[in-house]
Short mmCIF file of C-alpha atoms and ligand atoms in Angstrom, two decimals:
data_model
loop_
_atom_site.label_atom_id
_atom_site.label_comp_id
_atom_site.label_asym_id
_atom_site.label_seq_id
_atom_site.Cartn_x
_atom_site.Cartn_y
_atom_site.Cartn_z
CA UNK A 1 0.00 0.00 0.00
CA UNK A 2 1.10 3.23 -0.64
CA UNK A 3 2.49 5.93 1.76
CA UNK A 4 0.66 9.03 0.45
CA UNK A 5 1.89 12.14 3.10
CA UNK A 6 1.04 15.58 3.24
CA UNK A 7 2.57 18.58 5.13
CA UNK A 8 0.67 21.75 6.42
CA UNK A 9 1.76 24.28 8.55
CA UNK A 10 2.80 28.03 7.70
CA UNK A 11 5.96 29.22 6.08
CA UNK A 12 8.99 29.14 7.62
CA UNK A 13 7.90 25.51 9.57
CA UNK A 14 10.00 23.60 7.60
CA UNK A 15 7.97 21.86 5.35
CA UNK A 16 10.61 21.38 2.59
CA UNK A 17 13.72 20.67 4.95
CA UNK A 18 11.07 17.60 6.37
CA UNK A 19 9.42 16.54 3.31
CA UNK A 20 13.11 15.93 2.13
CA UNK A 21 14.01 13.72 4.65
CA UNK A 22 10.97 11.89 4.50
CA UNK A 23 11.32 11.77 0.93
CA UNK A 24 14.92 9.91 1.10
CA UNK A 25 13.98 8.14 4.23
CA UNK A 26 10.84 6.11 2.52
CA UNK A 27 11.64 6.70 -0.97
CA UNK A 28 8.91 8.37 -2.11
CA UNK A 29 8.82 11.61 -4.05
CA UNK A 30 8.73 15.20 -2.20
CA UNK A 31 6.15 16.97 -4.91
CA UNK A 32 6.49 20.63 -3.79
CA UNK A 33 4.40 23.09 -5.88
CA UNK A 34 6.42 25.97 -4.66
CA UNK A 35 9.33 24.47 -6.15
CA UNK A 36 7.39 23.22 -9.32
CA UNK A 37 5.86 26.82 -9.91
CA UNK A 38 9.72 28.50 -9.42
CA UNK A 39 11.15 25.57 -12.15
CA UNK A 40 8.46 26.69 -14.67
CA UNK A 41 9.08 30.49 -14.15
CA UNK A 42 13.09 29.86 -14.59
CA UNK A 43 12.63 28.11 -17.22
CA UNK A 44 10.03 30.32 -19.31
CA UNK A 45 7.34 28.24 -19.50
CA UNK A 46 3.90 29.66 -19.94
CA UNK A 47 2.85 28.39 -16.45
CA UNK A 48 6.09 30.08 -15.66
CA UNK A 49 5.26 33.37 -17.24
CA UNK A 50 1.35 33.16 -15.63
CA UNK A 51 2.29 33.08 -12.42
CA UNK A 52 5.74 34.93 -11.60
CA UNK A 53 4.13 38.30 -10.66
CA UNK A 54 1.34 36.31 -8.27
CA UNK A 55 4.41 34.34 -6.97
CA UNK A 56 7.08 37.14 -6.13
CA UNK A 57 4.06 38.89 -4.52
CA UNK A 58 3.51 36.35 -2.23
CA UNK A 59 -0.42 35.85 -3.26
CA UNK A 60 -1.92 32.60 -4.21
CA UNK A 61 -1.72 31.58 -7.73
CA UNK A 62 -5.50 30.84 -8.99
CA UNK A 63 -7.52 27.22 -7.41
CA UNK A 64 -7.31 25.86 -11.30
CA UNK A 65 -4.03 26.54 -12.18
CA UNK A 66 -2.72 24.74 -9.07
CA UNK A 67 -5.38 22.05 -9.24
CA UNK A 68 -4.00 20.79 -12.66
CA UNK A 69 -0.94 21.00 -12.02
CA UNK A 70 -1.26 18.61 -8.94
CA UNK A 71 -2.96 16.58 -10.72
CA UNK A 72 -0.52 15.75 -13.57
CA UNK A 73 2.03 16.15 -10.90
CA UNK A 74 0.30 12.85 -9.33
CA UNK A 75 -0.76 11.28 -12.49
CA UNK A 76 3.07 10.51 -12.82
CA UNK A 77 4.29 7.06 -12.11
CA UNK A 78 6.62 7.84 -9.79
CA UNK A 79 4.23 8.15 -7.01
CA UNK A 80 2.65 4.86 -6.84
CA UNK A 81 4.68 3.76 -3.65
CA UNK A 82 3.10 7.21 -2.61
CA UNK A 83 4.34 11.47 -2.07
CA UNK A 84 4.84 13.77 0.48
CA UNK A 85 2.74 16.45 -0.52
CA UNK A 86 4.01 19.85 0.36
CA UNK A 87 2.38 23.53 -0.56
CA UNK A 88 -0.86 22.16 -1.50
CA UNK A 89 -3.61 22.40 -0.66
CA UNK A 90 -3.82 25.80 0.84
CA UNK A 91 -7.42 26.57 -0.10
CA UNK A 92 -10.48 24.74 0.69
CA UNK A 93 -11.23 24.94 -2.93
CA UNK A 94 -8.09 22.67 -3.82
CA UNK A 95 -8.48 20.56 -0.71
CA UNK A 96 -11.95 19.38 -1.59
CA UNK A 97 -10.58 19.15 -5.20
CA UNK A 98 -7.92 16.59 -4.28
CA UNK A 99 -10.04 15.12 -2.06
CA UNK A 100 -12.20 14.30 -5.61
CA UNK A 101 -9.26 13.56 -7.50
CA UNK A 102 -8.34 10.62 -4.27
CA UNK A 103 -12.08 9.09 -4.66
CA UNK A 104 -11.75 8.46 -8.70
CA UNK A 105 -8.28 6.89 -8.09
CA UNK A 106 -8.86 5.30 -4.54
CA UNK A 107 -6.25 7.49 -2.61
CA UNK A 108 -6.18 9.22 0.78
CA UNK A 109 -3.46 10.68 3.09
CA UNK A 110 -1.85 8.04 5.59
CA UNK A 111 -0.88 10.62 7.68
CA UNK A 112 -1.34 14.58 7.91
CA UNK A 113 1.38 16.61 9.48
CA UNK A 114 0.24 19.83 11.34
CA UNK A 115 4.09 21.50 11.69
CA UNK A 116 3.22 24.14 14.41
CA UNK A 117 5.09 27.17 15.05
CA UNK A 118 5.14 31.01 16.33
CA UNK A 119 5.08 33.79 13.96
CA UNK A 120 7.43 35.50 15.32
CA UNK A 121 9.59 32.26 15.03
CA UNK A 122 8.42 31.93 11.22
CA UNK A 123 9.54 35.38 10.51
CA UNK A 124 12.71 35.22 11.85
CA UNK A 125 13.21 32.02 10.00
CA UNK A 126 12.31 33.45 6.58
CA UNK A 127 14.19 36.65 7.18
CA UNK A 128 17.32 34.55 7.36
CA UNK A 129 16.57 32.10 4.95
CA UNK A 130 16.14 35.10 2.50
CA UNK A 131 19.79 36.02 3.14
CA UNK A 132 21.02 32.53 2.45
CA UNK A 133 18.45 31.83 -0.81
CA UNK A 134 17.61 35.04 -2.44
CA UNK A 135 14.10 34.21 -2.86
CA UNK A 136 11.85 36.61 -4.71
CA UNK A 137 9.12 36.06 -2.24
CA UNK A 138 10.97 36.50 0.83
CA UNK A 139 11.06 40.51 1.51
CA UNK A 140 9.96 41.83 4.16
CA UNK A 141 6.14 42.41 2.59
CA UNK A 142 5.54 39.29 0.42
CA UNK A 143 6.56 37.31 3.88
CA UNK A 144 4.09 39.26 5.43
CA UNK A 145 1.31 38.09 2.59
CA UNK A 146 2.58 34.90 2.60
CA UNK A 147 1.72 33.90 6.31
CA UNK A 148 -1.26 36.11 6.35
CA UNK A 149 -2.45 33.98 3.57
CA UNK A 150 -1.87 31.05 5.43
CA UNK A 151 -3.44 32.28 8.62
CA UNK A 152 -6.39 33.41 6.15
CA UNK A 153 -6.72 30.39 3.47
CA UNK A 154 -4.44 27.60 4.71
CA UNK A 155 -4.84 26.94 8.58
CA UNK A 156 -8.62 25.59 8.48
CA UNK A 157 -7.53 23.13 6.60
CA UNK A 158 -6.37 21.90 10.08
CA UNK A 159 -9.97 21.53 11.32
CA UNK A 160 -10.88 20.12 7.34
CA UNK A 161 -8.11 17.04 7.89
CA UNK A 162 -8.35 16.71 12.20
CA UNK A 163 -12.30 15.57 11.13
CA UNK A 164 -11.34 12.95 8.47
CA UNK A 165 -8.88 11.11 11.19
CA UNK A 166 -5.00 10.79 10.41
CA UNK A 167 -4.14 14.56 11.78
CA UNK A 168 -0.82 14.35 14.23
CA UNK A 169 0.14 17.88 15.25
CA UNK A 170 3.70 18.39 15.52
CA UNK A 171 5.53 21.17 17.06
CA UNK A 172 8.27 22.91 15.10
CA UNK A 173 9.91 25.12 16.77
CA UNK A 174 12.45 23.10 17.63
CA UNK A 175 15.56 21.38 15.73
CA UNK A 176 15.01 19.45 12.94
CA UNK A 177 16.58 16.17 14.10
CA UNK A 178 13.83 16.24 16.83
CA UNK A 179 11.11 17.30 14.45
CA UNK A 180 12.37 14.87 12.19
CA UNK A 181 12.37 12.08 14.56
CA UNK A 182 8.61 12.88 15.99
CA UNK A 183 8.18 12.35 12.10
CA UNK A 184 9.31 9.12 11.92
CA UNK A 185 7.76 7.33 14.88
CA UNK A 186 4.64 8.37 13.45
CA UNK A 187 5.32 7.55 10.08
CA UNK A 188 6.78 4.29 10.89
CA UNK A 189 3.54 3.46 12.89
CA UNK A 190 1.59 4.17 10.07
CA UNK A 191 4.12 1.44 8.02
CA UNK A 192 2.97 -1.35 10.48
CA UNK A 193 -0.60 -0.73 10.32
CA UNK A 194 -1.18 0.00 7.18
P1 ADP B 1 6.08 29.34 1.11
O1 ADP B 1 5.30 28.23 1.75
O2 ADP B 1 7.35 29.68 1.84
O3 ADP B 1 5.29 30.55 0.79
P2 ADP B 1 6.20 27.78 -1.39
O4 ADP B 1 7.48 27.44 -2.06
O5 ADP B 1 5.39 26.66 -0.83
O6 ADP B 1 6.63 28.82 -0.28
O7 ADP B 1 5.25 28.61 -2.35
C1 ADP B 1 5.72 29.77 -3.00
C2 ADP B 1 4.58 30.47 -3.72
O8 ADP B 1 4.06 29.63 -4.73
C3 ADP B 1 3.37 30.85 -2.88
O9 ADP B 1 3.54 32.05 -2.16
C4 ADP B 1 2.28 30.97 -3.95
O10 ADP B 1 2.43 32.16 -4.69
C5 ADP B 1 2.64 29.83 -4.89
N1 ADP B 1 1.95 28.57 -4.51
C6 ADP B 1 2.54 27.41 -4.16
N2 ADP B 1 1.63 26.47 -3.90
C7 ADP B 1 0.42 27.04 -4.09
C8 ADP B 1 -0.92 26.61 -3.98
N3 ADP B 1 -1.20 25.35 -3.60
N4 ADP B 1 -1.91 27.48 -4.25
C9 ADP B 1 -1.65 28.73 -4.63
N5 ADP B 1 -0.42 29.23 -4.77
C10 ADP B 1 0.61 28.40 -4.50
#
């Protein structure tokens, strides 16, 4: 059976640093649409060229767009053993759209991660991380955007996931061996009882 994983929690958590591990640990694929949306705006594409001034803003790129683009994302063979899903969804819209897209091809989430963590912390975290990356999204005002977007759009997906079962909050602000390792022993629960 397949390990099918998704990550929520606000910027700055460390969704990516965590699906990574994950991703290498079970050998499934990390499908980030942050990273998928900055690969087609380096490289040109017309996605790319859509979406770069939503994207450097900080705002949410439009429900369809990301909708199929997740789902040719996971139409790919490479997740059959399963994903960790990270970046989407982050609107009710696309979370009852995946949640369609799971019923026609008999999927659901083995486990949802709820990374928790300050504001204050996230900002500080993204305010470094912008020295180190050079992200177009991560001044001072799109990082603002960006986790008032989340507080807005993303965070009831908690309640939307805690009332279909498989929610295990984790808190973040802390390093990420020990996040990582809260990870594990419930992901390798989930391996024995699946
Ligand atoms: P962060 O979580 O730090 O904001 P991401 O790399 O996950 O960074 O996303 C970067 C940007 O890509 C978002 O600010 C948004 O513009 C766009 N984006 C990514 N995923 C989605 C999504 N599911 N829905 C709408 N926009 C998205």
């Amino acid at each position: 059976m397949p390990l099918n994983v998704l990550l929520l929690g606000p910027q700055g958590a460390g969704k990516g640093t965590q699906a990574d591990r994950i991703s290498a640990e079970y050998g499934i694929p990390h499908v980030a649409t942050g990273e998928m949306l900055r690969a087609a705006i380096a490289a040109g594409t017309e996605l790319g060229r859509t979406v770069e001034s939503i994207v450097n803003a900080g705002e949410l790129v439009p429900d369809d767009l990301m909708i199929s683009l997740i789902r040719d994302r996971l139409a790919r063979d490479d997740t059959d053993a399963g994903f960790v899903l990270d970046g989407f969804p982050r609107t009710t819209a696309q979370a009852e759209a995946l949640d369609a897209m799971f019923n026609e091809i008999g999927r659901t989430f083995n486990v949802v991660f709820s990374l928790q963590i300050p504001d204050e912390v996230a900002f500080e975290r993204l305010r470094r991380r912008a020295k180190v990356e050079g992200r177009a999204d991560d001044t001072d005002d799109a990082i603002h955007r960006r986790l008032d977007n989340y507080h807005r759009e993303t965070e009831p997906l908690i309640e939307y996931y805690r009332t279909r079962g498989n929610l295990v909050t984790i808190h973040a602000d802390r390093s990420e061996n020990e996040v990582f390792t809260e990870i594990q022993r419930a992901l390798d629960h989930v391996a024995v009882t699946r």
